[in-house]
PDB file of C-alpha atoms in Angstrom:
ATOM      1  CA  MET A 126     -17.870  63.223  76.718  1.00 79.00           C
ATOM      2  CA  ARG A 127     -21.155  62.833  75.045  1.00 84.00           C
ATOM      3  CA  GLN A 128     -19.744  64.264  71.889  1.00 87.00           C
ATOM      4  CA  TYR A 129     -16.886  61.851  72.141  1.00 85.00           C
ATOM      5  CA  ARG A 130     -19.314  58.949  72.538  1.00 88.00           C
ATOM      6  CA  GLU A 131     -21.355  60.182  69.578  1.00 89.00           C
ATOM      7  CA  TYR A 132     -18.134  60.509  67.641  1.00 89.00           C
ATOM      8  CA  LEU A 133     -17.165  56.903  68.498  1.00 88.00           C
ATOM      9  CA  ASP A 134     -20.661  55.638  67.618  1.00 89.00           C
ATOM     10  CA  GLN A 135     -20.431  57.471  64.327  1.00 91.00           C
ATOM     11  CA  GLN A 136     -17.015  55.961  63.664  1.00 91.00           C
ATOM     12  CA  ARG A 137     -18.340  52.477  64.472  1.00 92.00           C
ATOM     13  CA  GLU A 138     -21.324  52.998  62.169  1.00 93.00           C
ATOM     14  CA  MET A 139     -19.005  54.149  59.407  1.00 93.00           C
ATOM     15  CA  GLN A 140     -16.732  51.172  60.020  1.00 93.00           C
ATOM     16  CA  ARG A 141     -19.725  48.789  59.895  1.00 94.00           C
ATOM     17  CA  ALA A 142     -20.999  50.417  56.730  1.00 93.00           C
ATOM     18  CA  GLN A 143     -17.542  50.179  55.194  1.00 94.00           C
ATOM     19  CA  ASP A 144     -17.253  46.523  56.318  1.00 92.00           C
ATOM     20  CA  LEU A 145     -20.653  45.803  54.761  1.00 93.00           C
ATOM     21  CA  ILE A 146     -19.588  47.451  51.522  1.00 94.00           C
ATOM     22  CA  LEU A 147     -16.306  45.522  51.476  1.00 93.00           C
ATOM     23  CA  GLU A 148     -18.115  42.293  52.305  1.00 95.00           C
ATOM     24  CA  GLU A 149     -20.629  42.925  49.519  1.00 95.00           C
ATOM     25  CA  GLN A 150     -17.801  43.681  47.073  1.00 94.00           C
ATOM     26  CA  TYR A 151     -16.053  40.474  48.133  1.00 95.00           C
ATOM     27  CA  ARG A 152     -19.248  38.455  47.585  1.00 94.00           C
ATOM     28  CA  GLU A 153     -19.760  40.051  44.174  1.00 95.00           C
ATOM     29  CA  ARG A 154     -16.157  39.351  43.179  1.00 95.00           C
ATOM     30  CA  ARG A 155     -16.433  35.789  44.375  1.00 95.00           C
ATOM     31  CA  ALA A 156     -19.761  35.282  42.569  1.00 94.00           C
ATOM     32  CA  ALA A 157     -18.235  36.754  39.383  1.00 95.00           C
ATOM     33  CA  GLU A 158     -15.242  34.405  39.693  1.00 95.00           C
ATOM     34  CA  GLN A 159     -17.527  31.424  40.212  1.00 95.00           C
ATOM     35  CA  ILE A 160     -19.609  32.385  37.182  1.00 95.00           C
ATOM     36  CA  LYS A 161     -16.444  32.834  35.122  1.00 95.00           C
ATOM     37  CA  GLN A 162     -15.078  29.493  36.332  1.00 96.00           C
ATOM     38  CA  PHE A 163     -18.407  27.776  35.591  1.00 95.00           C
ATOM     39  CA  ASN A 164     -18.473  29.295  32.091  1.00 95.00           C
ATOM     40  CA  GLU A 165     -14.904  28.152  31.459  1.00 95.00           C
ATOM     41  CA  LEU A 166     -15.721  24.630  32.651  1.00 95.00           C
ATOM     42  CA  GLU A 167     -18.860  24.575  30.514  1.00 96.00           C
ATOM     43  CA  ALA A 168     -16.865  25.724  27.475  1.00 95.00           C
ATOM     44  CA  LEU A 169     -14.250  23.054  28.202  1.00 96.00           C
ATOM     45  CA  ARG A 170     -16.947  20.376  28.513  1.00 96.00           C
ATOM     46  CA  LYS A 171     -18.497  21.471  25.231  1.00 96.00           C
ATOM     47  CA  GLN A 172     -15.099  21.428  23.537  1.00 96.00           C
ATOM     48  CA  GLN A 173     -14.336  17.962  24.922  1.00 96.00           C
ATOM     49  CA  ALA A 174     -17.749  16.677  23.827  1.00 95.00           C
ATOM     50  CA  LYS A 175     -17.181  18.146  20.372  1.00 96.00           C
ATOM     51  CA  GLN A 176     -13.706  16.566  20.207  1.00 96.00           C
ATOM     52  CA  ALA A 177     -15.045  13.192  21.366  1.00 95.00           C
ATOM     53  CA  LYS A 178     -17.801  13.357  18.754  1.00 96.00           C
ATOM     54  CA  LYS A 179     -15.239  14.206  16.075  1.00 96.00           C
ATOM     55  CA  GLU A 180     -12.976  11.331  17.145  1.00 96.00           C
ATOM     56  CA  GLN A 181     -15.923   8.914  17.174  1.00 96.00           C
ATOM     57  CA  LYS A 182     -16.872  10.053  13.700  1.00 96.00           C
ATOM     58  CA  GLU A 183     -13.291   9.443  12.504  1.00 96.00           C
ATOM     59  CA  ARG A 184     -13.249   5.971  14.118  1.00 96.00           C
ATOM     60  CA  ASP A 185     -16.564   5.143  12.470  1.00 96.00           C
ATOM     61  CA  ALA A 186     -15.249   6.321   9.111  1.00 96.00           C
ATOM     62  CA  ILE A 187     -12.089   4.234   9.504  1.00 97.00           C
ATOM     63  CA  GLN A 188     -14.127   1.199  10.554  1.00 96.00           C
ATOM     64  CA  LYS A 189     -16.426   1.597   7.551  1.00 96.00           C
ATOM     65  CA  GLN A 190     -13.394   1.894   5.315  1.00 96.00           C
ATOM     66  CA  HIS A 191     -11.912  -1.299   6.797  1.00 95.00           C
ATOM     67  CA  GLU A 192     -15.204  -3.133   6.364  1.00 96.00           C
ATOM     68  CA  LYS A 193     -15.434  -1.945   2.777  1.00 95.00           C
ATOM     69  CA  GLN A 194     -11.827  -3.042   2.155  1.00 92.00           C
ATOM     70  CA  GLU A 195     -12.573  -6.463   3.661  1.00 91.00           C
ATOM     71  CA  GLN A 196     -15.628  -6.822   1.432  1.00 94.00           C
ATOM     72  CA  ASN A 197     -13.574  -5.857  -1.608  1.00 91.00           C
ATOM     73  CA  ASP A 198     -10.855  -8.317  -0.602  1.00 88.00           C
ATOM     74  CA  THR A 199     -13.447 -11.063  -0.146  1.00 91.00           C
ATOM     75  CA  ARG A 200     -14.998 -10.341  -3.543  1.00 92.00           C
ATOM     76  CA  LEU A 201     -11.552 -10.296  -5.132  1.00 90.00           C
ATOM     77  CA  PHE A 202     -10.622 -13.571  -3.441  1.00 89.00           C
ATOM     78  CA  ASP A 203     -13.869 -15.221  -4.524  1.00 91.00           C
ATOM     79  CA  LYS A 204     -13.301 -14.093  -8.086  1.00 91.00           C
ATOM     80  CA  TYR A 205      -9.594 -14.923  -8.497  1.00 90.00           C
ATOM     81  CA  ASN A 206      -8.645 -17.600  -5.966  1.00 87.00           C
ATOM     82  CA  ILE A 207      -9.138 -20.547  -8.319  1.00 92.00           C
ATOM     83  CA  LYS A 208      -7.299 -18.854 -11.202  1.00 92.00           C
ATOM     84  CA  ILE A 209      -4.379 -17.817  -8.998  1.00 91.00           C
ATOM     85  CA  LYS A 210      -4.252 -21.240  -7.318  1.00 90.00           C
ATOM     86  CA  ASP A 211      -4.057 -22.967 -10.728  1.00 92.00           C
ATOM     87  CA  TYR A 212      -1.428 -20.484 -11.906  1.00 92.00           C
ATOM     88  CA  LEU A 213       0.719 -21.089  -8.809  1.00 89.00           C
ATOM     89  CA  GLN A 214       0.391 -24.857  -9.060  1.00 88.00           C
ATOM     90  CA  LYS A 215       1.318 -24.774 -12.733  1.00 90.00           C
ATOM     91  CA  HIS A 216       4.326 -22.442 -12.538  1.00 88.00           C
ATOM     92  CA  LYS A 217       5.711 -23.437  -9.077  1.00 85.00           C
ATOM     93  CA  ILE A 218       7.823 -20.255  -8.699  1.00 86.00           C
ATOM     94  CA  VAL A 219       5.991 -17.038  -9.454  1.00 90.00           C
ATOM     95  CA  ARG A 220       6.877 -13.374  -9.190  1.00 91.00           C
ATOM     96  CA  LEU A 221       3.815 -11.585  -7.890  1.00 91.00           C
ATOM     97  CA  ASP A 222       4.245  -8.522 -10.084  1.00 91.00           C
ATOM     98  CA  LEU A 223       4.231 -10.718 -13.215  1.00 90.00           C
ATOM     99  CA  MET A 224       1.200 -12.620 -11.968  1.00 91.00           C
ATOM    100  CA  ALA A 225      -0.561  -9.293 -11.353  1.00 90.00           C
ATOM    101  CA  LYS A 226       0.085  -8.300 -14.946  1.00 91.00           C
ATOM    102  CA  GLN A 227      -1.141 -11.693 -16.108  1.00 89.00           C
ATOM    103  CA  PHE A 228      -4.507 -11.219 -14.387  1.00 90.00           C
ATOM    104  CA  TRP A 229      -4.741  -7.439 -14.933  1.00 91.00           C
ATOM    105  CA  LEU A 230      -4.669  -6.780 -11.209  1.00 90.00           C
ATOM    106  CA  GLN A 231      -2.637  -4.582  -8.932  1.00 91.00           C
ATOM    107  CA  ARG A 232       0.252  -6.134  -7.042  1.00 90.00           C
ATOM    108  CA  GLN A 233      -1.444  -5.491  -3.690  1.00 90.00           C
ATOM    109  CA  GLN A 234      -4.579  -7.307  -4.848  1.00 91.00           C
ATOM    110  CA  VAL A 235      -2.563 -10.368  -5.867  1.00 91.00           C
ATOM    111  CA  ASP A 236      -0.742 -10.231  -2.508  1.00 90.00           C
ATOM    112  CA  THR A 237      -4.075 -10.247  -0.701  1.00 89.00           C
ATOM    113  CA  VAL A 238      -5.432 -13.240  -2.629  1.00 91.00           C
ATOM    114  CA  VAL A 239      -2.186 -15.227  -2.250  1.00 90.00           C
ATOM    115  CA  GLN A 240      -2.006 -14.515   1.483  1.00 89.00           C
ATOM    116  CA  LYS A 241      -5.591 -15.695   1.945  1.00 90.00           C
ATOM    117  CA  LEU A 242      -4.812 -18.816  -0.095  1.00 90.00           C
ATOM    118  CA  PHE A 243      -1.797 -19.544   2.098  1.00 88.00           C
ATOM    119  CA  LYS A 244      -3.839 -18.988   5.241  1.00 89.00           C
ATOM    120  CA  ASN A 245      -6.954 -20.978   4.275  1.00 88.00           C
ATOM    121  CA  ASP A 246      -6.029 -23.605   1.671  1.00 88.00           C
ATOM    122  CA  PRO A 247      -4.299 -26.778   2.964  1.00 87.00           C
ATOM    123  CA  ASP A 248      -2.587 -27.252  -0.441  1.00 85.00           C
ATOM    124  CA  PHE A 249      -0.497 -24.177   0.339  1.00 85.00           C
ATOM    125  CA  ASN A 250       0.733 -25.135   3.820  1.00 83.00           C
ATOM    126  CA  LEU A 251       4.297 -25.695   2.612  1.00 82.00           C
ATOM    127  CA  CYS A 252       4.557 -22.737   0.212  1.00 83.00           C
ATOM    128  CA  LEU A 253       7.387 -20.267   0.639  1.00 83.00           C
ATOM    129  CA  TRP A 254       7.730 -16.505   0.258  1.00 82.00           C
ATOM    130  CA  SER A 255      10.939 -14.784  -0.741  1.00 82.00           C
ATOM    131  CA  ASP A 256      12.507 -12.477   1.833  1.00 81.00           C
ATOM    132  CA  ASP A 257      11.446  -9.360  -0.037  1.00 85.00           C
ATOM    133  CA  GLY A 258       7.910 -10.693  -0.587  1.00 81.00           C
ATOM    134  CA  THR A 259       8.034 -10.503  -4.381  1.00 85.00           C
ATOM    135  CA  THR A 260       8.220 -14.197  -5.202  1.00 88.00           C
ATOM    136  CA  VAL A 261       6.194 -17.221  -4.135  1.00 88.00           C
ATOM    137  CA  MET A 262       7.221 -20.861  -4.428  1.00 85.00           C
ATOM    138  CA  TYR A 263       4.515 -23.522  -4.494  1.00 86.00           C
ATOM    139  CA  VAL A 264       5.824 -26.562  -2.629  1.00 83.00           C
ATOM    140  CA  GLN A 265       4.169 -29.935  -1.983  1.00 82.00           C
ATOM    141  CA  PRO A 266       5.365 -32.818   0.206  1.00 81.00           C
ATOM    142  CA  ASP A 267       6.380 -34.718  -2.982  1.00 82.00           C
ATOM    143  CA  ASP A 268       8.746 -31.866  -3.840  1.00 78.00           C
ATOM    144  CA  TYR A 269      10.563 -32.299  -0.540  1.00 77.00           C
ATOM    145  CA  ARG A 270      10.891 -36.028  -1.175  1.00 82.00           C
ATOM    146  CA  ARG A 271      12.299 -35.383  -4.673  1.00 78.00           C
ATOM    147  CA  ILE A 272      14.749 -32.821  -3.314  1.00 75.00           C
ATOM    148  CA  GLY A 273      15.850 -35.292  -0.646  1.00 78.00           C
ATOM    149  CA  SER A 274      16.405 -38.026  -3.252  1.00 81.00           C
ATOM    150  CA  LEU A 275      18.342 -35.600  -5.493  1.00 75.00           C
ATOM    151  CA  LEU A 276      20.570 -34.633  -2.564  1.00 76.00           C
ATOM    152  CA  ASP A 277      21.134 -38.286  -1.742  1.00 79.00           C
ATOM    153  CA  SER A 278      22.035 -39.172  -5.332  1.00 81.00           C
ATOM    154  CA  GLN A 279      24.019 -36.068  -6.356  1.00 76.00           C
ATOM    155  CA  GLY A 280      25.296 -34.676  -3.072  1.00 71.00           C
ATOM    156  CA  LYS A 281      24.475 -31.129  -4.169  1.00 69.00           C
ATOM    157  CA  LEU A 282      21.423 -29.368  -5.454  1.00 64.00           C
ATOM    158  CA  ASN A 283      20.721 -27.089  -8.399  1.00 67.00           C
ATOM    159  CA  ALA A 284      17.528 -25.184  -7.537  1.00 65.00           C
ATOM    160  CA  GLN A 285      16.612 -24.482 -11.151  1.00 69.00           C
ATOM    161  CA  ALA A 286      16.951 -28.139 -12.071  1.00 68.00           C
ATOM    162  CA  CYS A 287      14.717 -29.094  -9.118  1.00 64.00           C
ATOM    163  CA  VAL A 288      12.080 -26.620 -10.196  1.00 65.00           C
ATOM    164  CA  ALA A 289      12.266 -27.830 -13.799  1.00 68.00           C
ATOM    165  CA  ALA A 290      11.982 -31.450 -12.671  1.00 65.00           C
ATOM    166  CA  SER A 291       9.097 -30.622 -10.379  1.00 61.00           C
ATOM    167  CA  THR A 292       7.294 -28.706 -13.117  1.00 61.00           C
ATOM    168  CA  GLN A 293       7.740 -31.537 -15.598  1.00 61.00           C
ATOM    169  CA  LYS A 294       6.393 -34.150 -13.188  1.00 54.00           C
ATOM    170  CA  SER A 295       3.398 -32.052 -12.179  1.00 50.00           C
ATOM    171  CA  GLU A 296       2.327 -31.528 -15.806  1.00 50.00           C
TER     172      GLU A 296
END
């Protein structure tokens, strides 16, 4: 009986030792998983911070480019607005590509100056763009009155004759 009790005590001791070993292995595994998870999260945070920094850098570059473009547009407007305004008032109907050639500018540059003129100058409140954006017509309130009187007198309207008459009267 004593041997049996010793045997049972020995078995319990072995079971406790095995439980301790298993518990220690479980703790080690869990600690390793936590370390791995922490390292993965840290790597993800670093990657996100790097990505955010890269995106901020791109936004800053784009903003600087826009500011530079606005400065260039302002300089261009300051330099050519009077010349283009006079040209539009003189010719009444103008194709922008031909005006660009006239001033040795690119079409986009002329577009920018004309759009700013239309937006800021009260003389250009009534001006018209063609549907395709290639032609501009300089119109004043007197032109509308003349067109109305021509319609009243003739009943129909020839656009080229109206432009010619308007050009002759403005010169």
